Coordinates of C-alpha atoms in Angstrom, one line a residue:
X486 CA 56.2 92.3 142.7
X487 CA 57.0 95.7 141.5
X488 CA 57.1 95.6 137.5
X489 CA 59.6 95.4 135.0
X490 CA 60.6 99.4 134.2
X491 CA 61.0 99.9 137.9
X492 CA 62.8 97.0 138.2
X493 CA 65.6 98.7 135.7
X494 CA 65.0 102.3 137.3
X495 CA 66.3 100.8 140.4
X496 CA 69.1 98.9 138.4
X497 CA 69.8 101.8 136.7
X498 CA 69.7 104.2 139.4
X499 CA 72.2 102.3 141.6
X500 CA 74.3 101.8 138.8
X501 CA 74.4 106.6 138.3
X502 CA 75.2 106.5 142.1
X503 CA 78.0 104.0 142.4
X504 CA 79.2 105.5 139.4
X505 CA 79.9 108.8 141.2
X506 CA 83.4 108.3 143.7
X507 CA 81.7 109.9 146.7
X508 CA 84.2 109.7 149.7
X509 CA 83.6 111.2 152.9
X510 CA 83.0 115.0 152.2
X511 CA 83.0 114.5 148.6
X512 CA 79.3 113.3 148.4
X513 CA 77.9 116.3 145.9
X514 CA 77.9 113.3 143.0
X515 CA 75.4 111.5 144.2
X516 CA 73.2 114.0 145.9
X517 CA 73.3 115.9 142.1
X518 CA 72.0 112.1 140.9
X519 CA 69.5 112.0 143.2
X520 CA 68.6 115.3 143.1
X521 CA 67.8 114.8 138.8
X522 CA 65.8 111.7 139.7
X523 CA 63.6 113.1 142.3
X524 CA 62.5 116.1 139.6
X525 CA 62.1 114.1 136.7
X526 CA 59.7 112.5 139.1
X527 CA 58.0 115.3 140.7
X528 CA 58.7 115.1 144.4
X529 CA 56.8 117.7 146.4
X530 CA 59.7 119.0 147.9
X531 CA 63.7 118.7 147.6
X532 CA 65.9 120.2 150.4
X533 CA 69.9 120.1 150.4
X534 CA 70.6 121.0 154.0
X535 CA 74.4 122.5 154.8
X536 CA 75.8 119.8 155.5
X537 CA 75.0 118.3 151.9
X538 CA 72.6 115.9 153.0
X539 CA 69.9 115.3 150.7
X540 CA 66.1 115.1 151.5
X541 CA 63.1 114.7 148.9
X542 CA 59.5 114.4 149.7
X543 CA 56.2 112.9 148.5
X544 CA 53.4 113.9 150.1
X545 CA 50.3 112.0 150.0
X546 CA 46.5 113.4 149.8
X547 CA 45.6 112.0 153.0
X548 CA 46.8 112.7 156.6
X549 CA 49.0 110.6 158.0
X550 CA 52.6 109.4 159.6
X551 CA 55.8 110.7 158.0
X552 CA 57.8 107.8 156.4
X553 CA 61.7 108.3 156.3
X554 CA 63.8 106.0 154.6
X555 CA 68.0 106.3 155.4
X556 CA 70.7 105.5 153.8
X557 CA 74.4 107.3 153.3
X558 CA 76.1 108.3 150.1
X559 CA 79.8 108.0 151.7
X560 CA 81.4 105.6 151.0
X561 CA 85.0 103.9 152.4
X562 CA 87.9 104.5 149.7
X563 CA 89.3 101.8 147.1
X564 CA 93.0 101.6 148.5
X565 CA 94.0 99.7 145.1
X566 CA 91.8 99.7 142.3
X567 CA 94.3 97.1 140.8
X568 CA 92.9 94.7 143.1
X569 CA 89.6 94.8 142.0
X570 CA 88.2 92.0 139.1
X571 CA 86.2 94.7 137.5
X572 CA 86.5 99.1 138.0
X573 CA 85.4 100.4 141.4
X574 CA 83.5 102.9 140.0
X575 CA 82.0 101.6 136.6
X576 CA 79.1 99.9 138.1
X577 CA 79.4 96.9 135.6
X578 CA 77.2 93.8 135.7
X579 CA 78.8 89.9 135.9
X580 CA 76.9 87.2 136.7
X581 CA 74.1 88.6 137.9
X582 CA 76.2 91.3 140.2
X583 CA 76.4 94.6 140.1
X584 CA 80.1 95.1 141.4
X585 CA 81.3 98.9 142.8
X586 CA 82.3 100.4 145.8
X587 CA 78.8 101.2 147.6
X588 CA 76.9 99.0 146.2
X589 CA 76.2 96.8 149.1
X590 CA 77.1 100.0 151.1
X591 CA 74.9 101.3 150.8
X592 CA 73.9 102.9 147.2
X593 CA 71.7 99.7 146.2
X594 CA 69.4 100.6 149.1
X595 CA 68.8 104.4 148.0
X596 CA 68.4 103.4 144.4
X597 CA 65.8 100.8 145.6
X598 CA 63.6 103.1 148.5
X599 CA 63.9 106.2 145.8
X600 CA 62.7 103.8 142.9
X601 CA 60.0 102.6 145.0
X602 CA 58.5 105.6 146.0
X603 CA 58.3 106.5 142.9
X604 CA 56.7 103.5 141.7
X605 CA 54.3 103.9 144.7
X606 CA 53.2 107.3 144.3
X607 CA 52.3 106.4 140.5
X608 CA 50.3 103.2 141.2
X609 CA 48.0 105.2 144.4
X610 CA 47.9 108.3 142.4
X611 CA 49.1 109.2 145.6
X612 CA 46.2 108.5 147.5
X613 CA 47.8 107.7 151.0
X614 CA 47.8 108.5 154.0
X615 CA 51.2 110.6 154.9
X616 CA 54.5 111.6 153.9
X617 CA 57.7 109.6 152.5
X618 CA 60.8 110.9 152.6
X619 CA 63.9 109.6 151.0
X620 CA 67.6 111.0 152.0
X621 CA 71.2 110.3 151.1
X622 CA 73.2 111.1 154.2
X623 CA 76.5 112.1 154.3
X624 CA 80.1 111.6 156.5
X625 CA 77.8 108.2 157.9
X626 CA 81.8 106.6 157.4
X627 CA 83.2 109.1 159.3
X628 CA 80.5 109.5 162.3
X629 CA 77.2 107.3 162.6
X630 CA 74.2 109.7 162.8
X631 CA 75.9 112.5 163.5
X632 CA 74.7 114.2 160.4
X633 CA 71.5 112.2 160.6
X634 CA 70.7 114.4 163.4
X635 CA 69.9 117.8 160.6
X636 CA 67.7 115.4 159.1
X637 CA 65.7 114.1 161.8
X638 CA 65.3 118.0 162.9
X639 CA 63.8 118.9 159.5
X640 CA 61.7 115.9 158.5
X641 CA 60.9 115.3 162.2
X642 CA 59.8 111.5 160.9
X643 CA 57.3 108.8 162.8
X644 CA 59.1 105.9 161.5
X645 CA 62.6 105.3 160.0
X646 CA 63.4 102.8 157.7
X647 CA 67.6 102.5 157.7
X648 CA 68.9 100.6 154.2
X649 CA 71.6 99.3 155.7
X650 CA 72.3 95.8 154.1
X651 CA 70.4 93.0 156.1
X652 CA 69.6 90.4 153.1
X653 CA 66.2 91.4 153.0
X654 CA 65.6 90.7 156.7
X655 CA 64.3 93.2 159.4
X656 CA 66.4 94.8 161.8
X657 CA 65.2 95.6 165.0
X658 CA 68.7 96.7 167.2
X659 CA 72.0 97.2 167.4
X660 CA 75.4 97.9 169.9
X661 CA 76.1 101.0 169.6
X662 CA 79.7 102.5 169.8
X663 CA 82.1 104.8 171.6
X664 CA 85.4 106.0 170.5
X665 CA 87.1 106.7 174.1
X666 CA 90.3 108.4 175.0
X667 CA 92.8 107.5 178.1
X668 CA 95.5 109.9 178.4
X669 CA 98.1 110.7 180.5
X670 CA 100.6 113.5 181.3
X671 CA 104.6 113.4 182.4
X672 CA 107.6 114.8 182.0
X673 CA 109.9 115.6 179.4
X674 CA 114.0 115.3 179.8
X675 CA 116.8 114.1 178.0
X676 CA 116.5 110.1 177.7
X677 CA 120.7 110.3 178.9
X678 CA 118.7 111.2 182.2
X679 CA 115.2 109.5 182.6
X680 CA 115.0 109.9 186.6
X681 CA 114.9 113.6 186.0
X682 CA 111.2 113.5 183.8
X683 CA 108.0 111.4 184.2
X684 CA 107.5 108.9 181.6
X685 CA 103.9 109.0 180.3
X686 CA 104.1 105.9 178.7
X687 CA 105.1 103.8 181.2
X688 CA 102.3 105.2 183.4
X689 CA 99.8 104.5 180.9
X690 CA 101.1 100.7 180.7
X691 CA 100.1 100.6 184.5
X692 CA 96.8 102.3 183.5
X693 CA 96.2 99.6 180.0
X694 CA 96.6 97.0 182.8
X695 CA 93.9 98.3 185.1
X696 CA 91.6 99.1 182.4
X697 CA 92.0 95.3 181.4
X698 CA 90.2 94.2 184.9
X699 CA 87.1 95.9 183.6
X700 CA 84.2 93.8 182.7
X701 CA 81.9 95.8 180.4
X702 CA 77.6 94.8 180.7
X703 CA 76.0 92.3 178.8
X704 CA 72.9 92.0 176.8
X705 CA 71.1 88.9 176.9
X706 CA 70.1 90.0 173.0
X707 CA 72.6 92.5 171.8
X708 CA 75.3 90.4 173.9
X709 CA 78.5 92.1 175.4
X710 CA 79.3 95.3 175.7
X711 CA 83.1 95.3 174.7
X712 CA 86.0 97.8 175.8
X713 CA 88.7 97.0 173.7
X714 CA 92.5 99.1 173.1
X715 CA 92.9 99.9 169.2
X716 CA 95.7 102.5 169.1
X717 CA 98.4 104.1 171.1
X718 CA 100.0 107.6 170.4
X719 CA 103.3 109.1 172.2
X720 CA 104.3 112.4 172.2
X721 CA 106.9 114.2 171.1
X722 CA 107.2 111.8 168.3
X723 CA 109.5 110.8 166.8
X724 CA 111.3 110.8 170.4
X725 CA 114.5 110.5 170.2
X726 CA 116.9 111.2 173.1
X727 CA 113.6 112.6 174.8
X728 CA 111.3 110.8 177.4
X729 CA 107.5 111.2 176.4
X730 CA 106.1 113.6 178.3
X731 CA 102.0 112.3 176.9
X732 CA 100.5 109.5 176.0
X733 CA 96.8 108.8 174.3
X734 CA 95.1 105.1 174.0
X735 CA 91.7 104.6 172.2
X736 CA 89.6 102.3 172.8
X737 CA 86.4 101.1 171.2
X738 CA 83.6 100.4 173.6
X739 CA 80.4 98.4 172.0
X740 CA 77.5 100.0 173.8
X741 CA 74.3 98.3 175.0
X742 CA 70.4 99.7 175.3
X743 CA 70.1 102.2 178.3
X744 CA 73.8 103.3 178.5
X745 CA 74.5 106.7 178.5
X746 CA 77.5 108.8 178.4
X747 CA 78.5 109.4 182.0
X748 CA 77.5 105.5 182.6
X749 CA 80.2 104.4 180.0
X750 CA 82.9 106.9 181.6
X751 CA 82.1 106.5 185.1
X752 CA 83.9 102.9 185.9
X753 CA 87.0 104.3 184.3
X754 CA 87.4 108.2 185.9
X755 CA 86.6 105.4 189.2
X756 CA 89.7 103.5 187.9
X757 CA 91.7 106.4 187.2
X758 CA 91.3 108.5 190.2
X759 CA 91.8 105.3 192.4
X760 CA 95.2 105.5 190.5
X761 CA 96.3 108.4 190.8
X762 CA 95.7 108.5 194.3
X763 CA 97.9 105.7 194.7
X764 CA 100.3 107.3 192.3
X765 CA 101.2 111.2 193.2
X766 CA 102.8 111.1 189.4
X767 CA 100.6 110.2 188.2
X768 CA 98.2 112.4 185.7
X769 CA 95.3 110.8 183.5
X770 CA 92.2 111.6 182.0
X771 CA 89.5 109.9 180.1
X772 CA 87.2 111.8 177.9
X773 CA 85.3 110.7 174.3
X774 CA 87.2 111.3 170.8
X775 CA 85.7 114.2 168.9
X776 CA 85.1 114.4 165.5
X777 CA 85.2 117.4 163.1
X778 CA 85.0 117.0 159.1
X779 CA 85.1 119.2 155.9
X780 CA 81.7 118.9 154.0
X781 CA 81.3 119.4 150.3
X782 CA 79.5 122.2 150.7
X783 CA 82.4 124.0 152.9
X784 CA 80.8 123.9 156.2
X785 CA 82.4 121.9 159.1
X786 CA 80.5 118.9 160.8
X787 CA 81.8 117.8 164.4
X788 CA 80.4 115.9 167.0
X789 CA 81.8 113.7 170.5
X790 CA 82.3 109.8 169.2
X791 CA 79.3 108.1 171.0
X792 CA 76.7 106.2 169.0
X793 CA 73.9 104.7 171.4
X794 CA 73.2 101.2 171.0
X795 CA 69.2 100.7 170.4
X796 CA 66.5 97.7 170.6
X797 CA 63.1 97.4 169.7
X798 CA 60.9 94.5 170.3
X799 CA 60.2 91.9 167.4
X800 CA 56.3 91.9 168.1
X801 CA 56.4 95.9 168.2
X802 CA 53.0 96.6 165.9
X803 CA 55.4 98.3 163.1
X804 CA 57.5 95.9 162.9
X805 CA 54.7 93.1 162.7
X806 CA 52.4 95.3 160.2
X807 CA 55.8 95.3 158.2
X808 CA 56.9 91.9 158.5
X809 CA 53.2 90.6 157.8
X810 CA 52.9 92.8 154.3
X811 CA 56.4 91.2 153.2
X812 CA 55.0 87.6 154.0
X813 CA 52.0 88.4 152.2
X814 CA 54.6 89.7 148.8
X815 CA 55.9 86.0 149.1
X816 CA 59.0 86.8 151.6
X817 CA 60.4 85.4 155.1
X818 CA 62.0 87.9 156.6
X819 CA 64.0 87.0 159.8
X820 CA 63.7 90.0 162.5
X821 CA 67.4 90.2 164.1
X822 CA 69.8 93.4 164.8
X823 CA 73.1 94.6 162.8
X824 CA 76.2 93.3 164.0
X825 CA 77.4 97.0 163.4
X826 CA 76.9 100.6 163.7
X827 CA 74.2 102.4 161.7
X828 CA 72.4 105.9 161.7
X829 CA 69.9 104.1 163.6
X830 CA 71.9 105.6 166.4
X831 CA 70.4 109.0 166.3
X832 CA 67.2 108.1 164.9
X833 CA 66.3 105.4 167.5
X834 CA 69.4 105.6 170.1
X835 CA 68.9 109.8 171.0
X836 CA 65.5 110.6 169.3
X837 CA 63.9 107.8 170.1
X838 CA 62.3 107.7 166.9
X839 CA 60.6 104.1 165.8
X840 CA 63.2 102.7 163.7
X841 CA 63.9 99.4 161.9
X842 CA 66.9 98.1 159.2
X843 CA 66.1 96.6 155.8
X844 CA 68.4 96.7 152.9
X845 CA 69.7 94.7 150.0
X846 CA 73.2 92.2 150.0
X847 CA 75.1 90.7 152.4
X848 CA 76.7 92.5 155.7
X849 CA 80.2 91.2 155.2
X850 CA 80.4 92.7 151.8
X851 CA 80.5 95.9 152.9
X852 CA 83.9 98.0 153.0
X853 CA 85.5 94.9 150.6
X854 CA 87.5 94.1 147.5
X855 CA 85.4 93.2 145.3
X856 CA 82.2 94.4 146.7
X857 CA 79.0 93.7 145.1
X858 CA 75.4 93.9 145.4
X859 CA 73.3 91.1 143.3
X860 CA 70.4 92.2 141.0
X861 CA 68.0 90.0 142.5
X862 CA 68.3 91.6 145.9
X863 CA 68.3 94.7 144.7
X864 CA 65.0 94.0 142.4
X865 CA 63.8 92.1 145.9
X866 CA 64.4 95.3 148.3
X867 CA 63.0 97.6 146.2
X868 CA 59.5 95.2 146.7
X869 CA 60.0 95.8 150.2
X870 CA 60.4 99.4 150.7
X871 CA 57.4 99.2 148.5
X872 CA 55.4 96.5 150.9
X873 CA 56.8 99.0 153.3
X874 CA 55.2 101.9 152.3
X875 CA 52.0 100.1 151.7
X876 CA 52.1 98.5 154.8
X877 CA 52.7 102.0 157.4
X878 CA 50.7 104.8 155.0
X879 CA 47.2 103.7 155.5

């Protein structure tokens, strides 16, 4: 077990980042937090890239794989601090809880990789064999991995170690995620004279309907791969005494391993063009929502809304050399997948970069009232990324 003052840098770390109200495009708190830590503790290298994302580096005196350890410094908003027992944003300790938005997602989990590395560098005199890299990622709220992507092209890492909250368990998969757009295209006229226009809505009711007879894939691990309708848009809106002439629906689509982007469309432009050549009115297209954000450091971050789902096996020789070094600290980690989204999207879903989840807390605290990450995992996961390091730097 890691000792006692790392113990309370991690505490106190997490504590300086949770502290700093870091929305989406206003992470520059916590990257300045991180960025203090990492010199007061001589990192080889420290790199702010333009989106604002934050990489440090310890190199060690020995050849060897590059180690990259994930985690984002977004976080979701408080809508009503009122609600919450004790201030969002003061980091204070009940009951054994450290209680904050981001501390279960995901500031615990940078606090405890960045306090371990530190702790392991000291106690090898950095005497190992590669490189360990520690980031703090941001607009992960806003877009999974799309930012991850600057990182992965500057580290270029071996493994990636995402700190995504798992209970101290390992994480070998998840479903990705699509956001997909169905429009379609009438007619405007006065609503006094409806037979004179094209109502888009009413043809994208037909189309809903149709879309409905779709059966995504299964997984017989990941399990289903689901379509489902979240929002509808008209246009002009507000519409009054005017028939809409467009119509958008979203849908969010839970992808499985070995889908790709023309697979996911392709039943549904099948669907589509089967309608409209059964309807001459009718005019649809289906195409992926894009996303474009406002960084804190004033440049622009965009990218299509697919997130590949990824899968690696539990006896993979990583994952076994890591699982065997947390047994041997006194731990049982379970090897499972996220029930959501990560960054592991990029890293292991496009780059195909080895990649595995462990992180402090509970999954289903994340984005809540309330939220919370207990000491004792925090003082736990900070062992790990430890019995990480010593277990893939040899």
């Amino acid at each position: 077990m890691i000792n006692k003052e790392i113990q309370e840098q991690a505490i106190a770390l997490c504590q300086k980042l949770v502290q700093q109200k870091s929305y989406s495009g206003h992470e520059d708190g916590p990257a300045k937090v991180l960025e203090e830590v990492c010199r007061a503790n001589s990192f080889d290298s420290i790199h702010v890239d333009k989106y604002g994302n934050f990489i440090a580096c310890i190199k060690g005196k020995r050849p060897g794989k590059k180690l990259l350890f994930d985690g984002h410094m977004d976080t979701v908003p408080v809508t009503n601090e009122k609600e919450w027992i004790h201030p969002p944003f003061a980091a204070e300790i009940h009951d054994g809880k450290i209680y904050g938005r981001g501390t279960t997602d995901m500031k615990g989990a940078i606090a405890g990789y960045t306090a371990a590395a530190i702790a392991f560098a000291k106690d090898t005199n950095r005497d190992f064999a590669g490189e360990i890299y520690v980031d703090g990622v941001v607009h992960e709220e806003c877009f999974e991995g799309v930012a991850s992507r600057s990182i992965s092209e500057y580290v270029k890492p071996d493994i990636v170690v995402i700190g995504e909250a798992s209970r101290c368990n390992l994480k070998v998969g998840q479903r990705g995620r699509a956001e997909i757009v169905v429009e379609t295209f009438g007619k405007p006229c006065h609503s006094a004279n409806p037979e004179k226009g094209i109502n888009a809505v009413y043809k994208m009711a037909g189309v809903i309907q149709a879309i409905r007879t779709l059966v995504p894939p299964e997984h017989p691990v990941l399990g289903k791969g689901i379509l489902e309708l979240v929002d509808i848009k008209s246009a002009p809106y507000p519409g009054a005494s005017v028939v809409p002439e467009y119509c958008k629906a979203s849908y969010d689509r839970r992808l499985l391993v070995g889908e790709t982007k023309e697979s996911v469309l392709k039943p549904i432009q099948e669907l589509l063009d089967k309608l409209m050549a059964e309807d001459p009115e009718l005019k649809a297209k289906v195409s992926y929502a894009v996303g474009k954000e406002k960084c804190y450091t004033g440049a622009e971050i965009e990218g299509e809304r697919f997130f590949p789902g990824w899968l690696y096996a539990k006896d993979a020789d990583f994952v076994q050399a890591v699982k065997e070094e947390l047994e041997a600290r006194g731990y049982a980690p379970e090897v499972t997948q996220y029930n959501f989204c990560t960054n592991g999207s990029h890293y292991a879903g496009e780059a195909g970069i080895k990649t595995f989840g462990l992180g402090p807390s509970q999954e289903n605290l994340a984005h809540t009232v309330n939220e919370y990450v207990e000491v004792d995992q925090l003082i736990k996961v900070t062992d790990c990324y430890y019995g990480v390091m010593k277990a893939l730097l040899k």
